[in-house]
CSV table of C-alpha atoms in Angstrom, one decimal:
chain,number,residue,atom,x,y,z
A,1,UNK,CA,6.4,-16.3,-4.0
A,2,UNK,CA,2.9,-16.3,-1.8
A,3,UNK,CA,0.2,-15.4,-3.4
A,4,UNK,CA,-0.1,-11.8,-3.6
A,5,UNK,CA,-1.4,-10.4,-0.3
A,6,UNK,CA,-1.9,-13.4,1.3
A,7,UNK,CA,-1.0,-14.1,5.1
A,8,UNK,CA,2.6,-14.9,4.0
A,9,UNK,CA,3.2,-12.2,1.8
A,10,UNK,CA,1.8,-9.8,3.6
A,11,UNK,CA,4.2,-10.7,6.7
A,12,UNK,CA,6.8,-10.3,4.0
A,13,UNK,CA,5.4,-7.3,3.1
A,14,UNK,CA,5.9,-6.1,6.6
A,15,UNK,CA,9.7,-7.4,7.3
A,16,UNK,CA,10.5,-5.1,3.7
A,17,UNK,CA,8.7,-2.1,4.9
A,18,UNK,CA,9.8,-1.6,8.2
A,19,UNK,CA,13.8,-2.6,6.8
A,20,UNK,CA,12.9,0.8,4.6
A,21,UNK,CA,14.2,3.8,6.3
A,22,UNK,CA,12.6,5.8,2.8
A,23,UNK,CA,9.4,4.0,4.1
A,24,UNK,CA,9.3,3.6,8.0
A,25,UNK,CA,11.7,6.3,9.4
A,26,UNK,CA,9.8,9.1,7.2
A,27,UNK,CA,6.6,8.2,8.3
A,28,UNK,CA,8.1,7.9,11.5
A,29,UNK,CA,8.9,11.4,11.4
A,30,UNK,CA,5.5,12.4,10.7
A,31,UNK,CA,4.1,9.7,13.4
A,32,UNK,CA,1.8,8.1,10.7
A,33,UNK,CA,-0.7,5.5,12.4
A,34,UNK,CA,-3.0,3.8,10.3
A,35,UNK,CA,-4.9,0.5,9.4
A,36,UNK,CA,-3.8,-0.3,5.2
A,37,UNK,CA,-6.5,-2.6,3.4
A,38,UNK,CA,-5.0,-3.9,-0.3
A,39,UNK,CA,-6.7,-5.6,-2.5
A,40,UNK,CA,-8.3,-5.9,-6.1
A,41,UNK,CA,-11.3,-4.3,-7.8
A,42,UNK,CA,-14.5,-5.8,-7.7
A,43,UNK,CA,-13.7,-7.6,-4.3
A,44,UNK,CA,-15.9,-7.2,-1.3
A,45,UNK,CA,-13.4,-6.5,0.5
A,46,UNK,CA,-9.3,-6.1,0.7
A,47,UNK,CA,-7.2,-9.4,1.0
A,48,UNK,CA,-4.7,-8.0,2.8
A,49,UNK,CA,-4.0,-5.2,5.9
A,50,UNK,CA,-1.2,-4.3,7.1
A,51,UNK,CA,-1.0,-2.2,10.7
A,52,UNK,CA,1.6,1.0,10.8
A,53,UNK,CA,2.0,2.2,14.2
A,54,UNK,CA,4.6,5.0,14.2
A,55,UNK,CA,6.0,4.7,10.8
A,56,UNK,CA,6.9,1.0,11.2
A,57,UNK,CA,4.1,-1.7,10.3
A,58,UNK,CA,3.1,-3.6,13.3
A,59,UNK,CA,1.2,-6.3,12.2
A,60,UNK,CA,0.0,-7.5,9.0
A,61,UNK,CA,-1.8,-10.8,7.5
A,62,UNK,CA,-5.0,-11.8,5.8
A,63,UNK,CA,-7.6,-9.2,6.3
A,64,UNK,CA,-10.3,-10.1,9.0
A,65,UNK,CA,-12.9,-6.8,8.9
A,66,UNK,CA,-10.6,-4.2,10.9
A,67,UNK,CA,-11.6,-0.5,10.5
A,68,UNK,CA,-9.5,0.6,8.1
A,69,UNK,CA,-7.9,3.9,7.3
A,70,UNK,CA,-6.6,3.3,3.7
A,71,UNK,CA,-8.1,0.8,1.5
A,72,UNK,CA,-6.0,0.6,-2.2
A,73,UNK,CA,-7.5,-1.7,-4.9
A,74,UNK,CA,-6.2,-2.6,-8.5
A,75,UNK,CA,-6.4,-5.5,-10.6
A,76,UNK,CA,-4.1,-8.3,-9.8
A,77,UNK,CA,-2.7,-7.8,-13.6
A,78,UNK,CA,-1.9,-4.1,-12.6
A,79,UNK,CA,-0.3,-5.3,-9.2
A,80,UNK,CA,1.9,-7.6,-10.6
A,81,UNK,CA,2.7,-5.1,-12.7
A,82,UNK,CA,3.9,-2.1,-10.4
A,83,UNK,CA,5.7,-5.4,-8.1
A,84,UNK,CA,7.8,-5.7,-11.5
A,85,UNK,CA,7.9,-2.0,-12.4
A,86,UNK,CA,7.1,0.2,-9.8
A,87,UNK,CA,5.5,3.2,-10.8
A,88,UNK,CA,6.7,6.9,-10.0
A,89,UNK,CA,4.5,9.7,-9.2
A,90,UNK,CA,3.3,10.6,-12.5
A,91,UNK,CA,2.4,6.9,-12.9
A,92,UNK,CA,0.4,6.6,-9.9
A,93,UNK,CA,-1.3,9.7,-10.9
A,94,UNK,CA,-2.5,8.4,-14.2
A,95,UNK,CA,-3.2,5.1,-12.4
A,96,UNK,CA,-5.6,7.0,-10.1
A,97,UNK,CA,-7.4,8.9,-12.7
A,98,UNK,CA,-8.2,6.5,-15.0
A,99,UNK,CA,-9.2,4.2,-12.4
A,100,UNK,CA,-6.7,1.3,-12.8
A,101,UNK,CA,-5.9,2.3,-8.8
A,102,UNK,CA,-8.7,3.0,-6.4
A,103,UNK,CA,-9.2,4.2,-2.8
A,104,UNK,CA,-12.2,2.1,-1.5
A,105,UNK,CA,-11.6,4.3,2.0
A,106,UNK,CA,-8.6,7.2,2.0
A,107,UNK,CA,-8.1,10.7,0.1
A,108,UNK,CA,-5.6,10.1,-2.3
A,109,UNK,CA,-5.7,13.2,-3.1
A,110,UNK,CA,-5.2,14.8,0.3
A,111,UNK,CA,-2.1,12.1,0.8
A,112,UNK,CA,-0.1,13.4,-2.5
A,113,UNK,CA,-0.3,17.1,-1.5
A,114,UNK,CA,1.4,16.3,1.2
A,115,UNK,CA,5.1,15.5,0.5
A,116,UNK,CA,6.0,13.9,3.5
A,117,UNK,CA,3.3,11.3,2.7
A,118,UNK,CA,3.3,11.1,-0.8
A,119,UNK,CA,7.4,9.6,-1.3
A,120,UNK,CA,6.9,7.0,1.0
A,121,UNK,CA,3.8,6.5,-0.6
A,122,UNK,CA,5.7,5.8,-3.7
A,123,UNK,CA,8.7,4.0,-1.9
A,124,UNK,CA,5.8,0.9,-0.9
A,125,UNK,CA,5.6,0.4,-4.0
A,126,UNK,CA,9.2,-1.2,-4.6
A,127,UNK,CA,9.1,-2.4,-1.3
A,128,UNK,CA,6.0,-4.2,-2.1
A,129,UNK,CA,8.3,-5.5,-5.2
A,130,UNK,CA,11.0,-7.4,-3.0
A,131,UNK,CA,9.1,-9.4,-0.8
């Protein structure tokens, strides 16, 4: 496996997302455009980004200073843990609260009020675990 949220990966990342009808087609449906930063705490800045355009992720690769519109940080221990295990709503929710996931740039908060954003939301994460 590439390292996680490297170039590679992240092109992998991208082949698995937009193969997702859960993932692409319902953000399709909502025509969801945005610039995705991922990363890990403490970092300057995200390692990866990932370009959705439409639902379906357009580009993606090592990050290189785009404006982004959702930047997602954890520790690389609780990464690889949600690739292994993805987490559900409720764990995502305790992730967030006691910080073990953060939004450098986003409301996460806005995004899981909102149905049509928050189960895709959810569905990257096992996405994320194939690639």
């Amino acid at each position: 496996m590439a390292d996680l949220f490297s170039d590679a990966w992240m092109k992998g990342f991208m082949e698995h997302w937009n193969a997702e009808p859960e993932l692409s087609d319902a953000l399709a449906q909502i025509g969801f455009n945005s610039v995705i930063g991922y990363g890990f705490v403490g970092d300057a800045q995200p390692r990866g980004v990932l370009v959705v355009d439409n639902g379906k992720a357009t580009s993606a690769g090592e990050y290189e200073g785009e404006a982004l519109n959702w930047d997602i940080r954890a520790s690389e221990a609780q990464w690889k843990k949600w690739l292994a295990k993805p987490p559900g709503m409720m764990g995502l929710g305790v992730a967030f609260t006691s910080r073990k996931m953060r939004f450098e740039v986003g409301d996460y908060a806005s995004m899981l009020k909102d149905p049509r954003m928050a189960g895709p939301f959810i569905k990257s994460f096992s996405v994320m675990g194939r690639v």
